[in-house]
Amino acid sequence: MRQSTSSKVVSYAVILLFLIIYVVPLLFVFNVSFKSFDEYLRNPLGLVQSIQWSNYTDAWSEGNFSRYFGNSLLYTGVSTVLTIIVSVFAAFPVARGYVKWAGFIYLFFIMSQFLPNPLVAQFKFMLFMKDRIPFIGYDTKLGYTLLKTTGTGVVFMMFVGYIKSISRELDEAAGVDGCSYTRYIFQMVLPLMKPIIATGVILTAIGTWNDFVGPVMYLSSPDNWPITAGLKEFRGQYGNNWPLLACGITIVAVPLIVLYSFIQKYIVDGALAGAVKS
């Protein structure tokens, strides 16, 4: 389909607008992170004149980011893997209709996306579990990780839509060959779902890594804080030192940027497939 000149102008204008909204602030923070405090005071908006690599080492050590970074990697990595596995094993029988009331189950997950965030109920549940099973209750790493694994609604729905596009003949061939259910899921279904899995990974990882309210509510000990809570504490100590604070913001943002750069080629295809083929 050929585009008219006016539509091209509008397209480029929209792209430019999004670049200004999303990219320019990131570039500004990155630029500030390399300035000395004196240089920032003299010219906050100007380009850095003398790169201060020590800002990152100072921010990393003074903000105790090594501990917070490790906690975030643990929470994000484990909860993402568990979310993908649980969502696949839940979505496959629903998509195939191998369980009773599969349509109602799928509708239930859709309805759950319109319900208010159950923060109060989850908080009371975590306190309840703390008194009975302390290692998975309030202010525990395992409890918080399992809590983040429960947010599988959107990923589950995308997986259901994508699995419906996979031929049922593969199920029948696997059954004839005597392939077990678990082996079939891991060796046949998962490789075919790479695009939609990449989308699920980035959505889950972003939600867990950038979560700020969850750590404030469910983790009271600094030893269990992820990097977002550590950044809040760091801002309280260095709120006036914008170069160091910009380093902290960059440290928080870089891992997700790197993750996205590795799997971005699958994300658009996976998201479209999960939406269109359902």
PDB file of C-alpha atoms in Angstrom:
ATOM      1  CA  MET A   1       0.000   0.000   0.000  1.00  0.00           C
ATOM      2  CA  ARG A   2       1.472   3.343  -1.065  1.00  0.00           C
ATOM      3  CA  GLN A   3       1.546   6.200   1.383  1.00  0.00           C
ATOM      4  CA  SER A   4       0.672   9.730   0.443  1.00  0.00           C
ATOM      5  CA  THR A   5       3.038  12.587   1.269  1.00  0.00           C
ATOM      6  CA  SER A   6       0.769  13.877   4.022  1.00  0.00           C
ATOM      7  CA  SER A   7       0.548  10.460   5.689  1.00  0.00           C
ATOM      8  CA  LYS A   8       4.337  10.145   5.605  1.00  0.00           C
ATOM      9  CA  VAL A   9       4.699  13.544   7.239  1.00  0.00           C
ATOM     10  CA  VAL A  10       2.235  12.561   9.959  1.00  0.00           C
ATOM     11  CA  SER A  11       4.043   9.240  10.509  1.00  0.00           C
ATOM     12  CA  TYR A  12       7.421  10.907  10.872  1.00  0.00           C
ATOM     13  CA  ALA A  13       5.932  13.559  13.149  1.00  0.00           C
ATOM     14  CA  VAL A  14       4.475  10.895  15.445  1.00  0.00           C
ATOM     15  CA  ILE A  15       7.786   9.012  15.507  1.00  0.00           C
ATOM     16  CA  LEU A  16       9.638  12.239  16.307  1.00  0.00           C
ATOM     17  CA  LEU A  17       7.185  12.994  19.104  1.00  0.00           C
ATOM     18  CA  PHE A  18       7.725   9.586  20.668  1.00  0.00           C
ATOM     19  CA  LEU A  19      11.496  10.009  20.383  1.00  0.00           C
ATOM     20  CA  ILE A  20      11.248  13.312  22.218  1.00  0.00           C
ATOM     21  CA  ILE A  21       9.029  11.858  24.927  1.00  0.00           C
ATOM     22  CA  TYR A  22      10.964   8.646  25.567  1.00  0.00           C
ATOM     23  CA  VAL A  23      14.513   8.954  24.265  1.00  0.00           C
ATOM     24  CA  VAL A  24      15.426  12.554  25.130  1.00  0.00           C
ATOM     25  CA  PRO A  25      14.876  12.113  28.912  1.00  0.00           C
ATOM     26  CA  LEU A  26      17.041   8.969  28.843  1.00  0.00           C
ATOM     27  CA  LEU A  27      19.810  10.799  26.993  1.00  0.00           C
ATOM     28  CA  PHE A  28      19.564  13.688  29.454  1.00  0.00           C
ATOM     29  CA  VAL A  29      19.923  11.366  32.453  1.00  0.00           C
ATOM     30  CA  PHE A  30      22.824   9.545  30.794  1.00  0.00           C
ATOM     31  CA  ASN A  31      24.551  12.850  30.048  1.00  0.00           C
ATOM     32  CA  VAL A  32      24.108  14.139  33.592  1.00  0.00           C
ATOM     33  CA  SER A  33      25.461  10.908  35.060  1.00  0.00           C
ATOM     34  CA  PHE A  34      28.938  11.688  33.660  1.00  0.00           C
ATOM     35  CA  LYS A  35      29.127  15.240  35.015  1.00  0.00           C
ATOM     36  CA  SER A  36      30.813  16.371  38.172  1.00  0.00           C
ATOM     37  CA  PHE A  37      28.563  18.066  40.692  1.00  0.00           C
ATOM     38  CA  ASP A  38      30.171  21.458  40.023  1.00  0.00           C
ATOM     39  CA  GLU A  39      29.767  21.093  36.260  1.00  0.00           C
ATOM     40  CA  TYR A  40      26.120  20.152  36.710  1.00  0.00           C
ATOM     41  CA  LEU A  41      25.501  23.279  38.824  1.00  0.00           C
ATOM     42  CA  ARG A  42      27.177  25.481  36.210  1.00  0.00           C
ATOM     43  CA  ASN A  43      25.325  24.025  33.203  1.00  0.00           C
ATOM     44  CA  PRO A  44      22.647  21.437  33.976  1.00  0.00           C
ATOM     45  CA  LEU A  45      21.383  21.123  30.384  1.00  0.00           C
ATOM     46  CA  GLY A  46      24.709  21.304  28.551  1.00  0.00           C
ATOM     47  CA  LEU A  47      26.739  18.416  27.173  1.00  0.00           C
ATOM     48  CA  VAL A  48      29.264  16.905  29.538  1.00  0.00           C
ATOM     49  CA  GLN A  49      32.704  18.460  29.198  1.00  0.00           C
ATOM     50  CA  SER A  50      34.759  16.177  31.416  1.00  0.00           C
ATOM     51  CA  ILE A  51      33.526  12.591  31.777  1.00  0.00           C
ATOM     52  CA  GLN A  52      33.544  11.399  35.378  1.00  0.00           C
ATOM     53  CA  TRP A  53      33.626   7.601  35.212  1.00  0.00           C
ATOM     54  CA  SER A  54      34.071   7.522  38.975  1.00  0.00           C
ATOM     55  CA  ASN A  55      30.446   8.636  39.403  1.00  0.00           C
ATOM     56  CA  TYR A  56      29.269   5.108  38.653  1.00  0.00           C
ATOM     57  CA  THR A  57      31.687   3.430  41.023  1.00  0.00           C
ATOM     58  CA  ASP A  58      30.801   5.942  43.750  1.00  0.00           C
ATOM     59  CA  ALA A  59      27.077   5.457  43.226  1.00  0.00           C
ATOM     60  CA  TRP A  60      27.457   1.661  43.130  1.00  0.00           C
ATOM     61  CA  SER A  61      29.404   1.498  46.384  1.00  0.00           C
ATOM     62  CA  GLU A  62      27.724   4.291  48.331  1.00  0.00           C
ATOM     63  CA  GLY A  63      24.255   3.188  47.326  1.00  0.00           C
ATOM     64  CA  ASN A  64      24.990  -0.477  48.140  1.00  0.00           C
ATOM     65  CA  PHE A  65      23.627  -1.364  44.709  1.00  0.00           C
ATOM     66  CA  SER A  66      25.459  -4.682  44.600  1.00  0.00           C
ATOM     67  CA  ARG A  67      23.082  -6.172  47.186  1.00  0.00           C
ATOM     68  CA  TYR A  68      19.971  -4.571  45.708  1.00  0.00           C
ATOM     69  CA  PHE A  69      21.018  -5.539  42.178  1.00  0.00           C
ATOM     70  CA  GLY A  70      21.466  -9.160  43.224  1.00  0.00           C
ATOM     71  CA  ASN A  71      18.053  -9.221  44.863  1.00  0.00           C
ATOM     72  CA  SER A  72      16.419  -7.786  41.744  1.00  0.00           C
ATOM     73  CA  LEU A  73      18.142 -10.354  39.537  1.00  0.00           C
ATOM     74  CA  LEU A  74      16.884 -13.108  41.834  1.00  0.00           C
ATOM     75  CA  TYR A  75      13.295 -11.834  41.946  1.00  0.00           C
ATOM     76  CA  THR A  76      13.112 -11.043  38.248  1.00  0.00           C
ATOM     77  CA  GLY A  77      14.865 -14.165  36.982  1.00  0.00           C
ATOM     78  CA  VAL A  78      13.040 -16.704  39.126  1.00  0.00           C
ATOM     79  CA  SER A  79       9.595 -15.117  38.867  1.00  0.00           C
ATOM     80  CA  THR A  80       9.926 -14.732  35.092  1.00  0.00           C
ATOM     81  CA  VAL A  81      10.931 -18.363  34.566  1.00  0.00           C
ATOM     82  CA  LEU A  82       8.162 -19.607  36.875  1.00  0.00           C
ATOM     83  CA  THR A  83       5.605 -17.335  35.232  1.00  0.00           C
ATOM     84  CA  ILE A  84       6.453 -18.642  31.767  1.00  0.00           C
ATOM     85  CA  ILE A  85       6.360 -22.286  32.868  1.00  0.00           C
ATOM     86  CA  VAL A  86       3.129 -21.955  34.855  1.00  0.00           C
ATOM     87  CA  SER A  87       1.470 -19.977  32.063  1.00  0.00           C
ATOM     88  CA  VAL A  88       2.412 -22.561  29.416  1.00  0.00           C
ATOM     89  CA  PHE A  89       1.158 -25.505  31.452  1.00  0.00           C
ATOM     90  CA  ALA A  90      -2.068 -23.627  32.258  1.00  0.00           C
ATOM     91  CA  ALA A  91      -2.632 -22.225  28.762  1.00  0.00           C
ATOM     92  CA  PHE A  92      -2.065 -25.426  26.775  1.00  0.00           C
ATOM     93  CA  PRO A  93      -5.002 -27.521  28.097  1.00  0.00           C
ATOM     94  CA  VAL A  94      -7.270 -24.449  28.014  1.00  0.00           C
ATOM     95  CA  ALA A  95      -6.345 -23.613  24.419  1.00  0.00           C
ATOM     96  CA  ARG A  96      -6.822 -27.232  23.334  1.00  0.00           C
ATOM     97  CA  GLY A  97     -10.025 -27.720  25.331  1.00  0.00           C
ATOM     98  CA  TYR A  98      -8.555 -30.664  27.212  1.00  0.00           C
ATOM     99  CA  VAL A  99     -10.154 -29.502  30.494  1.00  0.00           C
ATOM    100  CA  LYS A 100     -13.800 -28.944  31.319  1.00  0.00           C
ATOM    101  CA  TRP A 101     -15.130 -25.394  31.081  1.00  0.00           C
ATOM    102  CA  ALA A 102     -12.015 -24.240  29.244  1.00  0.00           C
ATOM    103  CA  GLY A 103     -13.929 -21.318  27.765  1.00  0.00           C
ATOM    104  CA  PHE A 104     -15.137 -20.238  31.204  1.00  0.00           C
ATOM    105  CA  ILE A 105     -11.593 -20.429  32.603  1.00  0.00           C
ATOM    106  CA  TYR A 106     -10.314 -18.233  29.788  1.00  0.00           C
ATOM    107  CA  LEU A 107     -13.185 -15.789  30.344  1.00  0.00           C
ATOM    108  CA  PHE A 108     -12.367 -15.741  34.065  1.00  0.00           C
ATOM    109  CA  PHE A 109      -8.791 -14.674  33.330  1.00  0.00           C
ATOM    110  CA  ILE A 110     -10.052 -11.952  31.004  1.00  0.00           C
ATOM    111  CA  MET A 111     -12.426 -10.656  33.678  1.00  0.00           C
ATOM    112  CA  SER A 112      -9.631 -10.656  36.265  1.00  0.00           C
ATOM    113  CA  GLN A 113      -7.752  -8.040  34.235  1.00  0.00           C
ATOM    114  CA  PHE A 114     -10.540  -5.534  34.935  1.00  0.00           C
ATOM    115  CA  LEU A 115     -10.575  -6.059  38.705  1.00  0.00           C
ATOM    116  CA  PRO A 116      -8.850  -3.604  41.085  1.00  0.00           C
ATOM    117  CA  ASN A 117      -5.315  -4.393  42.183  1.00  0.00           C
ATOM    118  CA  PRO A 118      -5.599  -6.750  45.195  1.00  0.00           C
ATOM    119  CA  LEU A 119      -2.823  -5.091  47.212  1.00  0.00           C
ATOM    120  CA  VAL A 120      -4.705  -5.097  50.528  1.00  0.00           C
ATOM    121  CA  ALA A 121      -5.769  -8.734  50.178  1.00  0.00           C
ATOM    122  CA  GLN A 122      -2.247  -9.798  49.188  1.00  0.00           C
ATOM    123  CA  PHE A 123      -0.740  -7.879  52.098  1.00  0.00           C
ATOM    124  CA  LYS A 124      -3.066  -9.602  54.582  1.00  0.00           C
ATOM    125  CA  PHE A 125      -2.330 -12.944  52.958  1.00  0.00           C
ATOM    126  CA  MET A 126       1.434 -12.384  53.313  1.00  0.00           C
ATOM    127  CA  LEU A 127       0.969 -11.547  57.004  1.00  0.00           C
ATOM    128  CA  PHE A 128      -1.201 -14.651  57.384  1.00  0.00           C
ATOM    129  CA  MET A 129       1.483 -16.825  55.810  1.00  0.00           C
ATOM    130  CA  LYS A 130       4.204 -15.225  57.958  1.00  0.00           C
ATOM    131  CA  ASP A 131       2.568 -16.635  61.109  1.00  0.00           C
ATOM    132  CA  ARG A 132       2.103 -20.134  59.651  1.00  0.00           C
ATOM    133  CA  ILE A 133       4.858 -20.690  57.061  1.00  0.00           C
ATOM    134  CA  PRO A 134       7.464 -18.021  57.900  1.00  0.00           C
ATOM    135  CA  PHE A 135       9.823 -18.683  54.974  1.00  0.00           C
ATOM    136  CA  ILE A 136       7.173 -17.780  52.349  1.00  0.00           C
ATOM    137  CA  GLY A 137       5.381 -15.019  54.235  1.00  0.00           C
ATOM    138  CA  TYR A 138       5.830 -11.295  54.698  1.00  0.00           C
ATOM    139  CA  ASP A 139       9.344  -9.884  54.257  1.00  0.00           C
ATOM    140  CA  THR A 140      10.860 -13.025  52.746  1.00  0.00           C
ATOM    141  CA  LYS A 141      12.606 -13.380  49.398  1.00  0.00           C
ATOM    142  CA  LEU A 142      10.812 -16.605  48.515  1.00  0.00           C
ATOM    143  CA  GLY A 143       7.420 -15.195  49.455  1.00  0.00           C
ATOM    144  CA  TYR A 144       7.921 -12.066  47.373  1.00  0.00           C
ATOM    145  CA  THR A 145       9.156 -14.114  44.405  1.00  0.00           C
ATOM    146  CA  LEU A 146       6.118 -16.397  44.525  1.00  0.00           C
ATOM    147  CA  LEU A 147       3.858 -13.362  44.850  1.00  0.00           C
ATOM    148  CA  LYS A 148       5.320 -11.841  41.676  1.00  0.00           C
ATOM    149  CA  THR A 149       4.818 -15.179  39.913  1.00  0.00           C
ATOM    150  CA  THR A 150       1.054 -14.943  40.419  1.00  0.00           C
ATOM    151  CA  GLY A 151       0.687 -12.062  37.949  1.00  0.00           C
ATOM    152  CA  THR A 152       0.325 -14.365  34.918  1.00  0.00           C
ATOM    153  CA  GLY A 153      -3.024 -13.159  33.568  1.00  0.00           C
ATOM    154  CA  VAL A 154      -1.852 -11.269  30.478  1.00  0.00           C
ATOM    155  CA  VAL A 155       0.868 -13.813  29.689  1.00  0.00           C
ATOM    156  CA  PHE A 156      -1.620 -16.657  30.066  1.00  0.00           C
ATOM    157  CA  MET A 157      -4.061 -15.040  27.642  1.00  0.00           C
ATOM    158  CA  MET A 158      -1.350 -14.412  25.046  1.00  0.00           C
ATOM    159  CA  PHE A 159      -0.183 -18.016  25.323  1.00  0.00           C
ATOM    160  CA  VAL A 160      -3.719 -19.343  24.861  1.00  0.00           C
ATOM    161  CA  GLY A 161      -4.119 -17.324  21.676  1.00  0.00           C
ATOM    162  CA  TYR A 162      -0.779 -18.472  20.298  1.00  0.00           C
ATOM    163  CA  ILE A 163      -1.222 -22.152  21.152  1.00  0.00           C
ATOM    164  CA  LYS A 164      -4.517 -22.184  19.240  1.00  0.00           C
ATOM    165  CA  SER A 165      -2.493 -21.487  16.096  1.00  0.00           C
ATOM    166  CA  ILE A 166      -0.323 -24.604  16.615  1.00  0.00           C
ATOM    167  CA  SER A 167      -1.626 -27.622  14.704  1.00  0.00           C
ATOM    168  CA  ARG A 168      -3.388 -30.310  16.729  1.00  0.00           C
ATOM    169  CA  GLU A 169      -1.776 -32.917  14.510  1.00  0.00           C
ATOM    170  CA  LEU A 170       1.405 -32.472  16.550  1.00  0.00           C
ATOM    171  CA  ASP A 171      -0.499 -33.543  19.678  1.00  0.00           C
ATOM    172  CA  GLU A 172      -1.783 -36.648  17.932  1.00  0.00           C
ATOM    173  CA  ALA A 173       1.635 -37.538  16.505  1.00  0.00           C
ATOM    174  CA  ALA A 174       3.255 -37.130  19.910  1.00  0.00           C
ATOM    175  CA  GLY A 175       0.606 -39.343  21.496  1.00  0.00           C
ATOM    176  CA  VAL A 176       1.155 -42.061  18.883  1.00  0.00           C
ATOM    177  CA  ASP A 177       4.910 -41.961  19.525  1.00  0.00           C
ATOM    178  CA  GLY A 178       4.334 -42.340  23.263  1.00  0.00           C
ATOM    179  CA  CYS A 179       5.652 -38.893  24.155  1.00  0.00           C
ATOM    180  CA  SER A 180       4.768 -37.868  27.703  1.00  0.00           C
ATOM    181  CA  TYR A 181       2.795 -34.690  28.384  1.00  0.00           C
ATOM    182  CA  THR A 182       5.652 -32.859  30.110  1.00  0.00           C
ATOM    183  CA  ARG A 183       8.182 -33.881  27.458  1.00  0.00           C
ATOM    184  CA  TYR A 184       5.835 -32.755  24.698  1.00  0.00           C
ATOM    185  CA  ILE A 185       5.412 -29.334  26.313  1.00  0.00           C
ATOM    186  CA  PHE A 186       9.147 -28.749  26.791  1.00  0.00           C
ATOM    187  CA  GLN A 187      10.476 -30.285  23.561  1.00  0.00           C
ATOM    188  CA  MET A 188       7.720 -29.450  21.080  1.00  0.00           C
ATOM    189  CA  VAL A 189       5.454 -26.659  22.293  1.00  0.00           C
ATOM    190  CA  LEU A 190       7.989 -24.347  23.919  1.00  0.00           C
ATOM    191  CA  PRO A 191      10.334 -24.165  20.870  1.00  0.00           C
ATOM    192  CA  LEU A 192       7.355 -23.269  18.673  1.00  0.00           C
ATOM    193  CA  MET A 193       6.373 -20.491  21.092  1.00  0.00           C
ATOM    194  CA  LYS A 194       9.668 -18.571  21.051  1.00  0.00           C
ATOM    195  CA  PRO A 195       8.174 -15.280  19.781  1.00  0.00           C
ATOM    196  CA  ILE A 196       5.314 -15.163  22.279  1.00  0.00           C
ATOM    197  CA  ILE A 197       7.574 -16.397  25.096  1.00  0.00           C
ATOM    198  CA  ALA A 198       9.937 -13.488  24.382  1.00  0.00           C
ATOM    199  CA  THR A 199       6.995 -11.125  24.758  1.00  0.00           C
ATOM    200  CA  GLY A 200       5.972 -12.792  28.011  1.00  0.00           C
ATOM    201  CA  VAL A 201       9.531 -12.598  29.312  1.00  0.00           C
ATOM    202  CA  ILE A 202       9.899  -8.877  28.681  1.00  0.00           C
ATOM    203  CA  LEU A 203       6.452  -8.067  30.121  1.00  0.00           C
ATOM    204  CA  THR A 204       7.075 -10.099  33.262  1.00  0.00           C
ATOM    205  CA  ALA A 205      10.644  -8.876  33.695  1.00  0.00           C
ATOM    206  CA  ILE A 206       9.655  -5.224  33.347  1.00  0.00           C
ATOM    207  CA  GLY A 207       6.791  -5.635  35.803  1.00  0.00           C
ATOM    208  CA  THR A 208       9.018  -7.301  38.401  1.00  0.00           C
ATOM    209  CA  TRP A 209      12.208  -5.268  37.920  1.00  0.00           C
ATOM    210  CA  ASN A 210      10.453  -1.880  37.956  1.00  0.00           C
ATOM    211  CA  ASP A 211       7.989  -2.712  40.728  1.00  0.00           C
ATOM    212  CA  PHE A 212       8.143  -0.049  43.412  1.00  0.00           C
ATOM    213  CA  VAL A 213       4.923  -0.463  45.397  1.00  0.00           C
ATOM    214  CA  GLY A 214       5.428  -4.208  46.000  1.00  0.00           C
ATOM    215  CA  PRO A 215       8.778  -3.943  47.832  1.00  0.00           C
ATOM    216  CA  VAL A 216       7.461  -1.062  49.950  1.00  0.00           C
ATOM    217  CA  MET A 217       4.459  -3.145  51.026  1.00  0.00           C
ATOM    218  CA  TYR A 218       5.881  -6.662  51.314  1.00  0.00           C
ATOM    219  CA  LEU A 219       9.586  -6.190  52.149  1.00  0.00           C
ATOM    220  CA  SER A 220      10.525  -4.240  55.258  1.00  0.00           C
ATOM    221  CA  SER A 221      14.120  -5.460  55.666  1.00  0.00           C
ATOM    222  CA  PRO A 222      16.804  -3.615  53.633  1.00  0.00           C
ATOM    223  CA  ASP A 223      18.548  -6.960  53.066  1.00  0.00           C
ATOM    224  CA  ASN A 224      15.565  -8.052  50.940  1.00  0.00           C
ATOM    225  CA  TRP A 225      15.051  -4.843  48.984  1.00  0.00           C
ATOM    226  CA  PRO A 226      15.291  -4.905  45.186  1.00  0.00           C
ATOM    227  CA  ILE A 227      17.053  -2.163  43.266  1.00  0.00           C
ATOM    228  CA  THR A 228      13.959   0.076  43.001  1.00  0.00           C
ATOM    229  CA  ALA A 229      13.670   0.272  46.785  1.00  0.00           C
ATOM    230  CA  GLY A 230      17.430   0.806  46.982  1.00  0.00           C
ATOM    231  CA  LEU A 231      17.129   3.686  44.521  1.00  0.00           C
ATOM    232  CA  LYS A 232      14.489   5.280  46.749  1.00  0.00           C
ATOM    233  CA  GLU A 233      16.846   5.058  49.704  1.00  0.00           C
ATOM    234  CA  PHE A 234      19.718   6.347  47.572  1.00  0.00           C
ATOM    235  CA  ARG A 235      17.649   9.340  46.497  1.00  0.00           C
ATOM    236  CA  GLY A 236      16.983  10.141  50.148  1.00  0.00           C
ATOM    237  CA  GLN A 237      20.724  10.341  50.771  1.00  0.00           C
ATOM    238  CA  TYR A 238      21.816  12.036  47.525  1.00  0.00           C
ATOM    239  CA  GLY A 239      18.680  13.848  46.390  1.00  0.00           C
ATOM    240  CA  ASN A 240      20.644  17.044  45.716  1.00  0.00           C
ATOM    241  CA  ASN A 241      23.541  15.332  43.935  1.00  0.00           C
ATOM    242  CA  TRP A 242      21.953  14.843  40.531  1.00  0.00           C
ATOM    243  CA  PRO A 243      24.979  13.269  38.807  1.00  0.00           C
ATOM    244  CA  LEU A 244      25.111  10.429  41.347  1.00  0.00           C
ATOM    245  CA  LEU A 245      21.333  10.105  41.296  1.00  0.00           C
ATOM    246  CA  ALA A 246      21.425   9.913  37.487  1.00  0.00           C
ATOM    247  CA  CYS A 247      23.988   7.115  37.797  1.00  0.00           C
ATOM    248  CA  GLY A 248      21.590   5.228  40.059  1.00  0.00           C
ATOM    249  CA  ILE A 249      18.728   5.670  37.577  1.00  0.00           C
ATOM    250  CA  THR A 250      20.964   4.446  34.737  1.00  0.00           C
ATOM    251  CA  ILE A 251      22.021   1.395  36.743  1.00  0.00           C
ATOM    252  CA  VAL A 252      18.345   0.521  37.242  1.00  0.00           C
ATOM    253  CA  ALA A 253      17.445   1.011  33.566  1.00  0.00           C
ATOM    254  CA  VAL A 254      20.387  -0.662  31.788  1.00  0.00           C
ATOM    255  CA  PRO A 255      19.546  -4.355  32.493  1.00  0.00           C
ATOM    256  CA  LEU A 256      16.094  -4.089  30.917  1.00  0.00           C
ATOM    257  CA  ILE A 257      17.499  -2.209  27.934  1.00  0.00           C
ATOM    258  CA  VAL A 258      20.054  -4.994  27.421  1.00  0.00           C
ATOM    259  CA  LEU A 259      17.373  -7.682  27.777  1.00  0.00           C
ATOM    260  CA  TYR A 260      15.124  -5.936  25.297  1.00  0.00           C
ATOM    261  CA  SER A 261      17.954  -5.541  22.780  1.00  0.00           C
ATOM    262  CA  PHE A 262      18.527  -9.317  22.785  1.00  0.00           C
ATOM    263  CA  ILE A 263      14.915 -10.425  22.341  1.00  0.00           C
ATOM    264  CA  GLN A 264      13.286  -7.436  20.617  1.00  0.00           C
ATOM    265  CA  LYS A 265      13.140  -9.234  17.256  1.00  0.00           C
ATOM    266  CA  TYR A 266      10.623 -11.708  18.717  1.00  0.00           C
ATOM    267  CA  ILE A 267       8.476  -9.268  20.663  1.00  0.00           C
ATOM    268  CA  VAL A 268       6.379  -7.625  17.947  1.00  0.00           C
ATOM    269  CA  ASP A 269       5.707 -10.899  16.134  1.00  0.00           C
ATOM    270  CA  GLY A 270       4.795 -12.601  19.391  1.00  0.00           C
ATOM    271  CA  ALA A 271       2.469  -9.843  20.546  1.00  0.00           C
ATOM    272  CA  LEU A 272       0.674  -9.723  17.191  1.00  0.00           C
ATOM    273  CA  ALA A 273       0.362 -13.495  17.049  1.00  0.00           C
ATOM    274  CA  GLY A 274      -1.061 -13.665  20.547  1.00  0.00           C
ATOM    275  CA  ALA A 275      -3.622 -11.002  19.733  1.00  0.00           C
ATOM    276  CA  VAL A 276      -4.623 -11.940  16.179  1.00  0.00           C
ATOM    277  CA  LYS A 277      -4.586 -15.726  16.291  1.00  0.00           C
ATOM    278  CA  SER A 278      -6.764 -16.039  19.369  1.00  0.00           C
TER     279      SER A 278
END
